[in-house]
Amino acid sequence: MFRTGSRRRHDTGPAAEALRLVKVTKTYGSDDSAVTALDGVTLGLGRGTFTAVMGPSGSGKSTLLQCAAGLDRPDHGIVVVDGTELTGGTEAELTRFRRGRVGFVFQQYNLLDTLTVAQNTVLPLKLAGQRVDRGRAREILTRVGLGDRLGHRPDQLSGGQRQRVAIARALVCEPRVIFADEPTGALDTRSARTVLRLLQEAVRVHGRTVVMVTHDPVAASYADSVLFLADGRLAGQLQAPTADAVAERLAHLGDDVTAGV
C-alpha cells in the first residue's frame, strides 16, 4: 500500500514538498549488458516550483522523470510525490494516484485522433470515473487559447495547438505535479515559447509544480531552477537560469559530479 510520510489523507491538501527522491537507483539489463540509468539520486523539490532537468543523452533524464512520476519503478530507493510514497504500491494504486494528482505533457502530445479537442481534454476525468465539468474544461481551453477550437480534431491543429491541448488535458484534473518530457521538442520557436509560458502560468498563477525534462537551454531558462544529470548522478543545480548560463554549465557537465543536491 501507499504510505504518507506525514500521515496525510488524499483530501487534506497539498504536501509542502512536491517531490522527494531518496537514493533512487535504476538499472536496465543484466550482467555485462547492464546500464545504470540512475545511480543513487537524492533530491527534493518544493511545491509551486518549476524545475528543468538537463543532461547529455543517456544521462538518466527520462528515467528520472518516469520513476518520479510512477511510470516506472526504481530498483532501489524511495519516491515520494505530494507526501505519498509511491514505492511498494500496486499497479492499480499507482494508476489511481497518477490520475488524481499527477499530470503529464509529452513531446508527441498523445492525443486520440478520433476525439475532438474538448473530448481529448476531459478524457482523464472519464478514465478516472470523475464527474466531467465541461464548463471548466472550456474555461481551461480558452485560457490556453483554444476556446474556438473545441470541436476540432488533432489533425486540424498545428503542433503548437496540439501541445496546448495536452497542457489543458494535464490541468483539467487539477494535478499537484505536472511532469513534462521534452514538451517543446517538436515545436517551432514561437509555439515553444507559448507552451513554456503556459507551464510558467501553471506554477505562478495556479500553484502547480512542474518538472520538465529538456535538452534546450532556452526552454530551461523559463524554469526557476535547473538540475543537471551526468551518468545517472546529479551533477549540480542552477538557480534563476539564463540560456547562456545553462549552455555554459552543460558544456562542462561531468567535471564535478556530486552525489546529491
Short mmCIF file of C-alpha atoms in Angstrom, two decimals:
data_model
loop_
_atom_site.label_atom_id
_atom_site.label_comp_id
_atom_site.label_asym_id
_atom_site.label_seq_id
_atom_site.Cartn_x
_atom_site.Cartn_y
_atom_site.Cartn_z
CA MET A 1 0.00 0.00 0.00
CA PHE A 2 0.99 3.62 -0.39
CA ARG A 3 2.34 5.39 2.65
CA THR A 4 2.15 9.06 3.59
CA GLY A 5 5.19 10.28 5.44
CA SER A 6 3.20 12.98 7.24
CA ARG A 7 0.10 10.82 7.78
CA ARG A 8 -1.78 12.82 5.18
CA ARG A 9 -5.05 11.77 3.71
CA HIS A 10 -5.67 12.26 -0.01
CA ASP A 11 -8.05 15.19 0.58
CA THR A 12 -6.23 17.18 3.25
CA GLY A 13 -4.44 19.47 0.83
CA PRO A 14 -1.07 19.51 -0.87
CA ALA A 15 2.15 18.50 0.85
CA ALA A 16 4.79 21.19 1.43
CA GLU A 17 7.28 19.24 -0.67
CA ALA A 18 6.06 18.21 -4.11
CA LEU A 19 8.69 15.60 -4.88
CA ARG A 20 11.40 13.73 -2.98
CA LEU A 21 13.71 11.01 -4.23
CA VAL A 22 15.98 9.21 -1.76
CA LYS A 23 18.90 7.13 -3.11
CA VAL A 24 16.93 6.12 -6.22
CA THR A 25 18.70 3.60 -8.44
CA LYS A 26 17.53 2.14 -11.75
CA THR A 27 19.44 -0.34 -13.90
CA TYR A 28 18.43 -1.79 -17.25
CA GLY A 29 19.73 -5.11 -18.47
CA SER A 30 21.90 -7.52 -16.52
CA ASP A 31 25.46 -8.76 -16.16
CA ASP A 32 27.81 -7.35 -18.83
CA SER A 33 24.97 -5.54 -20.63
CA ALA A 34 23.68 -3.75 -17.53
CA VAL A 35 23.29 0.01 -17.82
CA THR A 36 22.80 2.12 -14.69
CA ALA A 37 20.38 4.89 -15.66
CA LEU A 38 20.08 6.33 -12.14
CA ASP A 39 22.80 5.91 -9.53
CA GLY A 40 21.61 6.75 -6.02
CA VAL A 41 19.82 10.01 -6.86
CA THR A 42 18.56 12.05 -3.90
CA LEU A 43 16.69 15.31 -4.37
CA GLY A 44 13.78 17.36 -3.06
CA LEU A 45 11.57 19.88 -4.89
CA GLY A 46 9.30 22.35 -3.13
CA ARG A 47 5.65 22.79 -4.04
CA GLY A 48 4.86 25.53 -6.56
CA THR A 49 8.24 25.38 -8.33
CA PHE A 50 9.25 24.95 -11.97
CA THR A 51 12.31 22.71 -12.35
CA ALA A 52 14.09 21.76 -15.57
CA VAL A 53 16.13 18.55 -15.74
CA MET A 54 19.03 18.52 -18.20
CA GLY A 55 21.98 16.40 -19.22
CA PRO A 56 23.51 14.66 -22.22
CA SER A 57 21.83 11.76 -23.98
CA GLY A 58 21.91 8.73 -21.71
CA SER A 59 22.37 10.77 -18.54
CA GLY A 60 19.15 9.45 -16.99
CA LYS A 61 16.80 12.40 -17.54
CA SER A 62 13.81 10.47 -18.86
CA THR A 63 14.35 7.63 -16.38
CA LEU A 64 14.34 10.15 -13.55
CA LEU A 65 11.04 11.59 -14.77
CA GLN A 66 9.47 8.15 -15.26
CA CYS A 67 10.46 6.94 -11.80
CA ALA A 68 9.41 10.22 -10.17
CA ALA A 69 6.01 10.09 -11.88
CA GLY A 70 5.32 6.46 -11.03
CA LEU A 71 5.52 5.36 -14.67
CA ASP A 72 8.48 3.12 -13.89
CA ARG A 73 9.70 1.53 -10.67
CA PRO A 74 13.20 2.12 -9.31
CA ASP A 75 15.26 -0.89 -8.32
CA HIS A 76 16.15 0.74 -5.01
CA GLY A 77 15.28 3.92 -3.16
CA ILE A 78 12.20 5.89 -2.22
CA VAL A 79 9.96 8.13 -4.34
CA VAL A 80 7.54 10.47 -2.57
CA VAL A 81 5.10 12.62 -4.61
CA ASP A 82 2.94 15.19 -2.81
CA GLY A 83 3.54 13.47 0.52
CA THR A 84 2.70 9.96 -0.70
CA GLU A 85 5.36 7.29 -1.07
CA LEU A 86 4.91 5.53 -4.41
CA THR A 87 7.34 2.69 -3.83
CA GLY A 88 5.60 -0.54 -2.94
CA GLY A 89 2.18 0.30 -4.36
CA THR A 90 0.34 -1.99 -6.75
CA GLU A 91 -0.11 -1.04 -10.40
CA ALA A 92 -3.78 -0.27 -9.74
CA GLU A 93 -2.85 2.03 -6.84
CA LEU A 94 -0.23 3.79 -8.95
CA THR A 95 -2.74 4.32 -11.75
CA ARG A 96 -5.33 5.80 -9.38
CA PHE A 97 -2.71 8.07 -7.83
CA ARG A 98 -1.46 9.34 -11.18
CA ARG A 99 -4.99 10.08 -12.38
CA GLY A 100 -5.78 12.02 -9.23
CA ARG A 101 -2.65 14.02 -8.54
CA VAL A 102 -0.25 13.90 -11.49
CA GLY A 103 -0.43 15.47 -14.95
CA PHE A 104 1.69 14.61 -17.99
CA VAL A 105 2.81 16.54 -21.08
CA PHE A 106 4.84 14.60 -23.66
CA GLN A 107 6.71 15.61 -26.80
CA GLN A 108 4.35 13.61 -29.03
CA TYR A 109 1.13 15.02 -27.48
CA ASN A 110 -0.56 11.58 -27.10
CA LEU A 111 -3.94 12.84 -28.31
CA LEU A 112 -6.57 10.50 -29.75
CA ASP A 113 -7.20 11.37 -33.40
CA THR A 114 -10.86 10.29 -33.25
CA LEU A 115 -11.72 12.68 -30.40
CA THR A 116 -12.27 16.42 -30.55
CA VAL A 117 -10.20 18.95 -28.61
CA ALA A 118 -12.85 19.08 -25.88
CA GLN A 119 -13.14 15.29 -25.71
CA ASN A 120 -9.36 14.80 -25.51
CA THR A 121 -9.19 17.34 -22.70
CA VAL A 122 -11.75 15.63 -20.45
CA LEU A 123 -10.59 12.09 -21.22
CA PRO A 124 -8.53 11.76 -17.98
CA LEU A 125 -11.64 12.61 -15.94
CA LYS A 126 -13.65 9.93 -17.72
CA LEU A 127 -10.91 7.34 -17.27
CA ALA A 128 -10.74 8.17 -13.56
CA GLY A 129 -14.53 7.90 -13.22
CA GLN A 130 -14.75 11.53 -12.13
CA ARG A 131 -17.51 13.98 -12.92
CA VAL A 132 -16.83 15.86 -16.14
CA ASP A 133 -17.28 19.60 -15.76
CA ARG A 134 -17.45 20.69 -19.39
CA GLY A 135 -17.67 24.34 -18.40
CA ARG A 136 -14.38 24.12 -16.55
CA ALA A 137 -12.78 22.26 -19.47
CA ARG A 138 -13.96 25.01 -21.81
CA GLU A 139 -12.52 27.61 -19.43
CA ILE A 140 -9.12 25.89 -19.41
CA LEU A 141 -9.09 25.54 -23.20
CA THR A 142 -9.96 29.22 -23.53
CA ARG A 143 -7.11 30.06 -21.16
CA VAL A 144 -4.65 28.19 -23.40
CA GLY A 145 -6.00 29.94 -26.49
CA LEU A 146 -8.20 27.17 -27.88
CA GLY A 147 -11.66 28.35 -26.93
CA ASP A 148 -12.61 28.49 -30.61
CA ARG A 149 -11.24 25.02 -31.39
CA LEU A 150 -13.37 22.83 -29.10
CA GLY A 151 -14.86 20.77 -31.93
CA HIS A 152 -11.67 20.41 -33.94
CA ARG A 153 -9.77 17.12 -34.13
CA PRO A 154 -5.98 16.86 -33.67
CA ASP A 155 -5.28 16.61 -37.41
CA GLN A 156 -6.90 20.03 -37.82
CA LEU A 157 -4.46 21.66 -35.41
CA SER A 158 -0.86 22.82 -35.60
CA GLY A 159 1.80 21.19 -33.45
CA GLY A 160 1.72 24.08 -31.01
CA GLN A 161 -2.07 23.87 -30.71
CA ARG A 162 -1.91 20.13 -30.09
CA GLN A 163 0.60 20.67 -27.32
CA ARG A 164 -1.71 23.26 -25.78
CA VAL A 165 -4.48 20.65 -25.79
CA ALA A 166 -2.08 18.33 -23.96
CA ILE A 167 -1.44 21.02 -21.34
CA ALA A 168 -5.17 21.63 -20.92
CA ARG A 169 -5.66 17.88 -20.51
CA ALA A 170 -2.94 17.82 -17.85
CA LEU A 171 -4.56 20.71 -15.97
CA VAL A 172 -8.17 19.55 -16.06
CA CYS A 173 -7.73 17.09 -13.16
CA GLU A 174 -6.10 19.84 -11.04
CA PRO A 175 -2.89 17.83 -10.52
CA ARG A 176 -0.43 18.70 -7.79
CA VAL A 177 2.57 17.89 -10.02
CA ILE A 178 2.95 18.12 -13.81
CA PHE A 179 5.72 16.09 -15.46
CA ALA A 180 6.72 17.32 -18.92
CA ASP A 181 9.06 15.28 -21.12
CA GLU A 182 10.61 17.43 -23.91
CA PRO A 183 7.30 19.32 -24.33
CA THR A 184 8.77 21.76 -26.86
CA GLY A 185 10.99 19.31 -28.74
CA ALA A 186 8.75 19.12 -31.81
CA LEU A 187 7.66 22.77 -31.88
CA ASP A 188 8.78 25.90 -33.68
CA THR A 189 10.23 28.75 -31.62
CA ARG A 190 7.00 30.74 -31.31
CA SER A 191 4.88 27.73 -30.32
CA ALA A 192 7.54 26.59 -27.86
CA ARG A 193 7.52 29.99 -26.19
CA THR A 194 3.73 29.83 -25.79
CA VAL A 195 3.88 26.35 -24.25
CA LEU A 196 6.62 27.37 -21.81
CA ARG A 197 4.67 30.43 -20.71
CA LEU A 198 1.65 28.23 -20.06
CA LEU A 199 3.77 25.97 -17.87
CA GLN A 200 5.04 29.04 -16.03
CA GLU A 201 1.46 30.18 -15.51
CA ALA A 202 0.51 26.77 -14.11
CA VAL A 203 3.18 27.31 -11.45
CA ARG A 204 2.96 31.01 -10.70
CA VAL A 205 -0.78 31.56 -11.01
CA HIS A 206 -2.25 28.17 -10.11
CA GLY A 207 0.36 26.82 -7.70
CA ARG A 208 1.20 23.64 -9.59
CA THR A 209 4.65 22.07 -9.53
CA VAL A 210 6.27 21.43 -12.91
CA VAL A 211 9.20 19.08 -13.56
CA MET A 212 10.38 19.35 -17.17
CA VAL A 213 12.99 17.28 -18.99
CA THR A 214 14.55 19.27 -21.82
CA HIS A 215 17.70 19.44 -23.94
CA ASP A 216 17.14 23.12 -24.82
CA PRO A 217 18.89 25.82 -22.73
CA VAL A 218 16.30 28.39 -23.85
CA ALA A 219 13.46 26.18 -22.62
CA ALA A 220 15.31 25.59 -19.35
CA SER A 221 15.63 29.36 -18.83
CA TYR A 222 11.86 29.52 -18.24
CA ALA A 223 12.24 27.35 -15.12
CA ASP A 224 13.03 28.54 -11.60
CA SER A 225 15.98 26.16 -11.39
CA VAL A 226 17.80 23.52 -13.41
CA LEU A 227 19.01 20.14 -12.19
CA PHE A 228 21.87 18.63 -14.18
CA LEU A 229 22.44 14.90 -14.60
CA ALA A 230 25.53 13.08 -15.82
CA ASP A 231 26.00 9.30 -15.88
CA GLY A 232 22.87 8.80 -13.80
CA ARG A 233 24.02 11.07 -10.97
CA LEU A 234 23.21 14.64 -10.03
CA ALA A 235 25.87 16.99 -11.37
CA GLY A 236 24.76 20.32 -9.97
CA GLN A 237 21.94 22.81 -9.82
CA LEU A 238 21.44 26.30 -11.23
CA GLN A 239 19.02 28.83 -9.75
CA ALA A 240 17.33 31.58 -11.80
CA PRO A 241 18.83 30.16 -15.01
CA THR A 242 19.58 32.07 -18.18
CA ALA A 243 20.03 30.31 -21.52
CA ASP A 244 23.70 31.31 -21.64
CA ALA A 245 24.40 30.11 -18.11
CA VAL A 246 22.68 26.79 -18.80
CA ALA A 247 24.65 26.27 -22.03
CA GLU A 248 27.90 27.07 -20.21
CA ARG A 249 27.12 24.58 -17.44
CA LEU A 250 26.19 21.89 -19.96
CA ALA A 251 29.49 22.37 -21.75
CA HIS A 252 31.37 21.45 -18.57
CA LEU A 253 28.94 18.85 -17.25
CA GLY A 254 30.60 15.90 -15.58
CA ASP A 255 33.61 17.89 -14.36
CA ASP A 256 32.26 17.83 -10.83
CA VAL A 257 29.54 15.20 -10.46
CA THR A 258 28.14 15.25 -6.94
CA ALA A 259 26.23 12.60 -5.10
CA GLY A 260 23.19 14.77 -4.47
CA VAL A 261 21.61 18.17 -4.18
#
